[in-house]
XYZ file of C-alpha atoms in Angstrom:
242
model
C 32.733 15.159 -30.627
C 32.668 15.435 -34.365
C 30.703 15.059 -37.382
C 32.071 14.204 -40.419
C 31.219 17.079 -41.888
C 33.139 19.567 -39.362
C 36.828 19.063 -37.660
C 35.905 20.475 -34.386
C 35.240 19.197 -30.909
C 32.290 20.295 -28.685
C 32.793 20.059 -24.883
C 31.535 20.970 -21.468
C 33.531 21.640 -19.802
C 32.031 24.560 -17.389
C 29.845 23.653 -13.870
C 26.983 21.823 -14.480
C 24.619 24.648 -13.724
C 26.409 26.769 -16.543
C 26.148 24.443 -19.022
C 23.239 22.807 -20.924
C 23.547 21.888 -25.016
C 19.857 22.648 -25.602
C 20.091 26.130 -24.858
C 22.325 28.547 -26.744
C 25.132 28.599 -24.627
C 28.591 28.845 -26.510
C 30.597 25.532 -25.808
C 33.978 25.555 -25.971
C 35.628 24.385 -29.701
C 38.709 22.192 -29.800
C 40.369 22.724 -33.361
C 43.179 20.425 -34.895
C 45.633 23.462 -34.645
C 45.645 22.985 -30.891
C 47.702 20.016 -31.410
C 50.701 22.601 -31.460
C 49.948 22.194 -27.323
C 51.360 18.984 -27.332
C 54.916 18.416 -26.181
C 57.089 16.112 -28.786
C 56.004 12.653 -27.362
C 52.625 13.191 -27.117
C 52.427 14.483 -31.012
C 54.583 11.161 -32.234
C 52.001 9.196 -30.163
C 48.736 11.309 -31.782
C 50.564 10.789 -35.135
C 50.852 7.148 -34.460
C 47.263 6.204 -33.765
C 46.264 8.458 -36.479
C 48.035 6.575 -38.753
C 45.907 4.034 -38.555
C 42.630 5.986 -38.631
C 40.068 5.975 -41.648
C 37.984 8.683 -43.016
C 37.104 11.657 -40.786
C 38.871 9.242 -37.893
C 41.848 10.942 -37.084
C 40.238 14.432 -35.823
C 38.209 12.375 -33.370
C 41.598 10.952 -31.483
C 42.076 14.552 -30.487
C 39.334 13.511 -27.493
C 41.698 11.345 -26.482
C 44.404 13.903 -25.995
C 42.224 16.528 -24.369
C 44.211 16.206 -21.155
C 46.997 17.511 -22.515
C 45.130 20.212 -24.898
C 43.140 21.491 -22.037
C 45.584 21.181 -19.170
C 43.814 24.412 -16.934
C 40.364 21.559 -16.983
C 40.366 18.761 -14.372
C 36.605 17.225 -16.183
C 34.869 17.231 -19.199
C 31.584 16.127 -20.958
C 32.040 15.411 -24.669
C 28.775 15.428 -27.108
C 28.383 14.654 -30.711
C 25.930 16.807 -32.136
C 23.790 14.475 -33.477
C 21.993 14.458 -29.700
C 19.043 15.311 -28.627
C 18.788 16.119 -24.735
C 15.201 15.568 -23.344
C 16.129 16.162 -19.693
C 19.008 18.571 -18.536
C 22.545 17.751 -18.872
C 23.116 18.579 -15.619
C 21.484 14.881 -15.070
C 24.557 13.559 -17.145
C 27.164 15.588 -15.126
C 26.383 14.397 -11.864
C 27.586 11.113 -12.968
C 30.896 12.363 -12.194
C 30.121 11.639 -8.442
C 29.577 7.811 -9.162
C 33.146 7.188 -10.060
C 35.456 5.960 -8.037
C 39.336 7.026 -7.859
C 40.004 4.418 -10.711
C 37.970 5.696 -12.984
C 39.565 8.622 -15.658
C 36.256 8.193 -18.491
C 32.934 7.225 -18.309
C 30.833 5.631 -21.568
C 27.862 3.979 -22.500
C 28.139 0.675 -24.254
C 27.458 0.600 -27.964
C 24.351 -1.198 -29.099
C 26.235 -2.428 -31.460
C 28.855 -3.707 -29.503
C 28.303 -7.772 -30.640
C 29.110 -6.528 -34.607
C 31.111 -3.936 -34.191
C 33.997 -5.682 -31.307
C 32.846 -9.136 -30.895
C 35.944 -9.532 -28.793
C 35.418 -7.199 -27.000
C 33.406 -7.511 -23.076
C 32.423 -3.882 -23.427
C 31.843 -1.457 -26.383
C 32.202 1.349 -25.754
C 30.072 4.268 -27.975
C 31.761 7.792 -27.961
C 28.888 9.480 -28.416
C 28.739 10.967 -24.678
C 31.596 10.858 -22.553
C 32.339 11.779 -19.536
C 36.514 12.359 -19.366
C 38.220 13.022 -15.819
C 40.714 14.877 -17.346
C 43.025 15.116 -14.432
C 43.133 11.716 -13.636
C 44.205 11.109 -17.367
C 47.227 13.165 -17.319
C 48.729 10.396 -14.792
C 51.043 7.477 -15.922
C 48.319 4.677 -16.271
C 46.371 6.396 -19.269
C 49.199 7.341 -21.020
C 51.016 4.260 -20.886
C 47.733 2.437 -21.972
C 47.439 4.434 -24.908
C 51.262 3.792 -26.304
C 50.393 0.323 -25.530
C 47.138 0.678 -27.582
C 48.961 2.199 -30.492
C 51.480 -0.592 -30.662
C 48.873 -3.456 -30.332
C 45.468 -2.360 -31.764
C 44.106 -0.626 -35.294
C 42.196 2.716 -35.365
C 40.118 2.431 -38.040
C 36.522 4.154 -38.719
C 35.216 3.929 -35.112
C 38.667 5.469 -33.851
C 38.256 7.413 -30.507
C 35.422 4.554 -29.463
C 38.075 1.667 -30.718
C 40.491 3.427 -28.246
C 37.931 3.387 -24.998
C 37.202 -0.088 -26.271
C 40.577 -1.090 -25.748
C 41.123 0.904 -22.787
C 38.124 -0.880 -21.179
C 39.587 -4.327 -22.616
C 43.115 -3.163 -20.775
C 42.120 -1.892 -17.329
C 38.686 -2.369 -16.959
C 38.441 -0.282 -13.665
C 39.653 2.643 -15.686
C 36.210 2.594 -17.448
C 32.895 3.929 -15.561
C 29.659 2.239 -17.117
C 27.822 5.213 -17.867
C 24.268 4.339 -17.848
C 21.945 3.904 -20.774
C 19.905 6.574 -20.450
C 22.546 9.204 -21.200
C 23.383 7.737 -24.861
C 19.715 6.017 -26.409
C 21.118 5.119 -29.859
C 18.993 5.080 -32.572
C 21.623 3.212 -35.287
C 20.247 0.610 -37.189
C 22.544 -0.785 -39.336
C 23.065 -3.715 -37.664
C 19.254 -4.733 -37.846
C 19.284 -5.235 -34.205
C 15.981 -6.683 -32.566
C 13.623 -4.093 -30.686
C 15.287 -5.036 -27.019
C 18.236 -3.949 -27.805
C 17.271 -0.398 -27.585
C 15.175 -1.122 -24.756
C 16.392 0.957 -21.528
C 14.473 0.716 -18.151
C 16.825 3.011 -16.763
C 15.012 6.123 -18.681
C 16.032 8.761 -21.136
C 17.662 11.432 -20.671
C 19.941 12.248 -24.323
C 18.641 10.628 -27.557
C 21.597 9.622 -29.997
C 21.111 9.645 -33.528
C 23.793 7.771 -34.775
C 23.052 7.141 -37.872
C 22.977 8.708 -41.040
C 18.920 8.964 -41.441
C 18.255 10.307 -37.978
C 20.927 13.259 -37.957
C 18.496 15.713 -39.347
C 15.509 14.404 -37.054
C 17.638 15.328 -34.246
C 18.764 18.850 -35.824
C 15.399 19.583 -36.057
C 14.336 18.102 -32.887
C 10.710 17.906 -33.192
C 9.274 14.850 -34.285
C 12.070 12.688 -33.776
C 10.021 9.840 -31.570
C 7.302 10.011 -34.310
C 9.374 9.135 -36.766
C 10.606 5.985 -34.872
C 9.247 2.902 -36.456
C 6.437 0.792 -35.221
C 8.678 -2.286 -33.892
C 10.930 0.585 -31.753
C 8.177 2.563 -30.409
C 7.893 0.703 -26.907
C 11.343 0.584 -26.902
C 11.431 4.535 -26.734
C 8.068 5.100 -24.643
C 10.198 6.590 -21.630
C 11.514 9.359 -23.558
C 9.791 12.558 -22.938
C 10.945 15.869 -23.447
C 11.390 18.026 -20.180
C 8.491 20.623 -20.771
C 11.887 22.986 -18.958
């Protein structure tokens, strides 16, 4: 996905064995110019939700619209680059063989989700997702998505407002993608130490939020730098020595 600070896209979108965002391995770069791939409906309907997008929000709908951009690539694993990956991504890929033939994205709920869509049964956070790109280019997800730009507001949040709605929609379109591939660090929201609690294990550290973005640039010393109240929290993230 995208920082504020850059208008690109990172994805993986190569086998699993091939690709691995801890090691220098070129992923592949969406820019905003390959919007001239859509066809004439599908711009309107970018234009539309982008409309209603805030700050660096509209770039980030171009996830949304990767089917189309990419149409040679049947799956895809999005990243924001403020992650750090303590076990191998190939962990994160394999998730692609717990979906079933409903499912076109997979996404970890948002920590946040209580603030940040209180109407909402799942939040969805964009920071990892897993998009079944050929699934997506059927009927369902595209009709969900007009329907989403005539019923729901973009905002700041944008792409993650969109899965949000998709999940609120179709539900069975969504895979739950498990907490242990997206360990957010935000703290806005002064959330209490279990909500970052994840028995399931750790496998990519998030840093979504403004303080921790250099912590996970830099990569080392990002759990000592975790404070007191959050440390048991994080005790089953350890870096893969590989």
């Amino acid at each position: 996905t995208t920082s504020p600070s850059t208008s690109r896209l990172k994805l993986l979108t190569t086998s699993a064995a091939a690709a691995h965002p801890c090691l220098p391995k070129p992923p592949v770069f969406v820019s905003p110019s390959w919007t001239a791939r859509l066809d004439a409906g599908r711009t309107r309907l970018l234009r539309r939700l982008q409309s209603t997008a805030r700050g660096p929000g509209p770039v980030y709908l171009l996830k949304a619209f990767l089917p189309w951009l990419l149409p040679e690539v049947e799956r895809a694993v999005v990243l924001d680059f403020d992650l750090l990956c303590v076990q191998p991504i190939a962990s994160v890929w394999g998730e692609f063989g717990r979906f079933s033939s409903l499912h076109v994205m997979g996404a970890a709920r948002d920590i946040a989700s209580s603030k940040l869509y209180p109407n909402s049964e799942f939040g969805v956070n964009g920071g990892v997702q897993l998009l079944h790109l050929g699934r997506m280019r059927s009927g369902p997800y595209e009709a969900a998505i007009e329907t989403i730009a005539r019923t729901r507001t973009m905002g700041y949040l944008v792409d993650q407002t969109l899965y949000t709605a998709l999940s609120d929609l179709h539900p069975r379109m969504r895979f739950h993608l498990s907490c242990r591939f997206n360990r957010q660090l935000n703290r806005h929201f002064a959330l209490p130490a279990e909500a970052y609690v994840c028995a399931e294990g750790c496998a990519i550290v998030h840093g979504n939020q403004p303080a921790w973005k250099h912590a996970i640039r830099s990569a080392s010393g990002v759990f000592r730098r975790l404070p007191p109240y959050l440390r048991d929290a994080f005790r089953n993230c350890k870096m893969d020595p590989n």
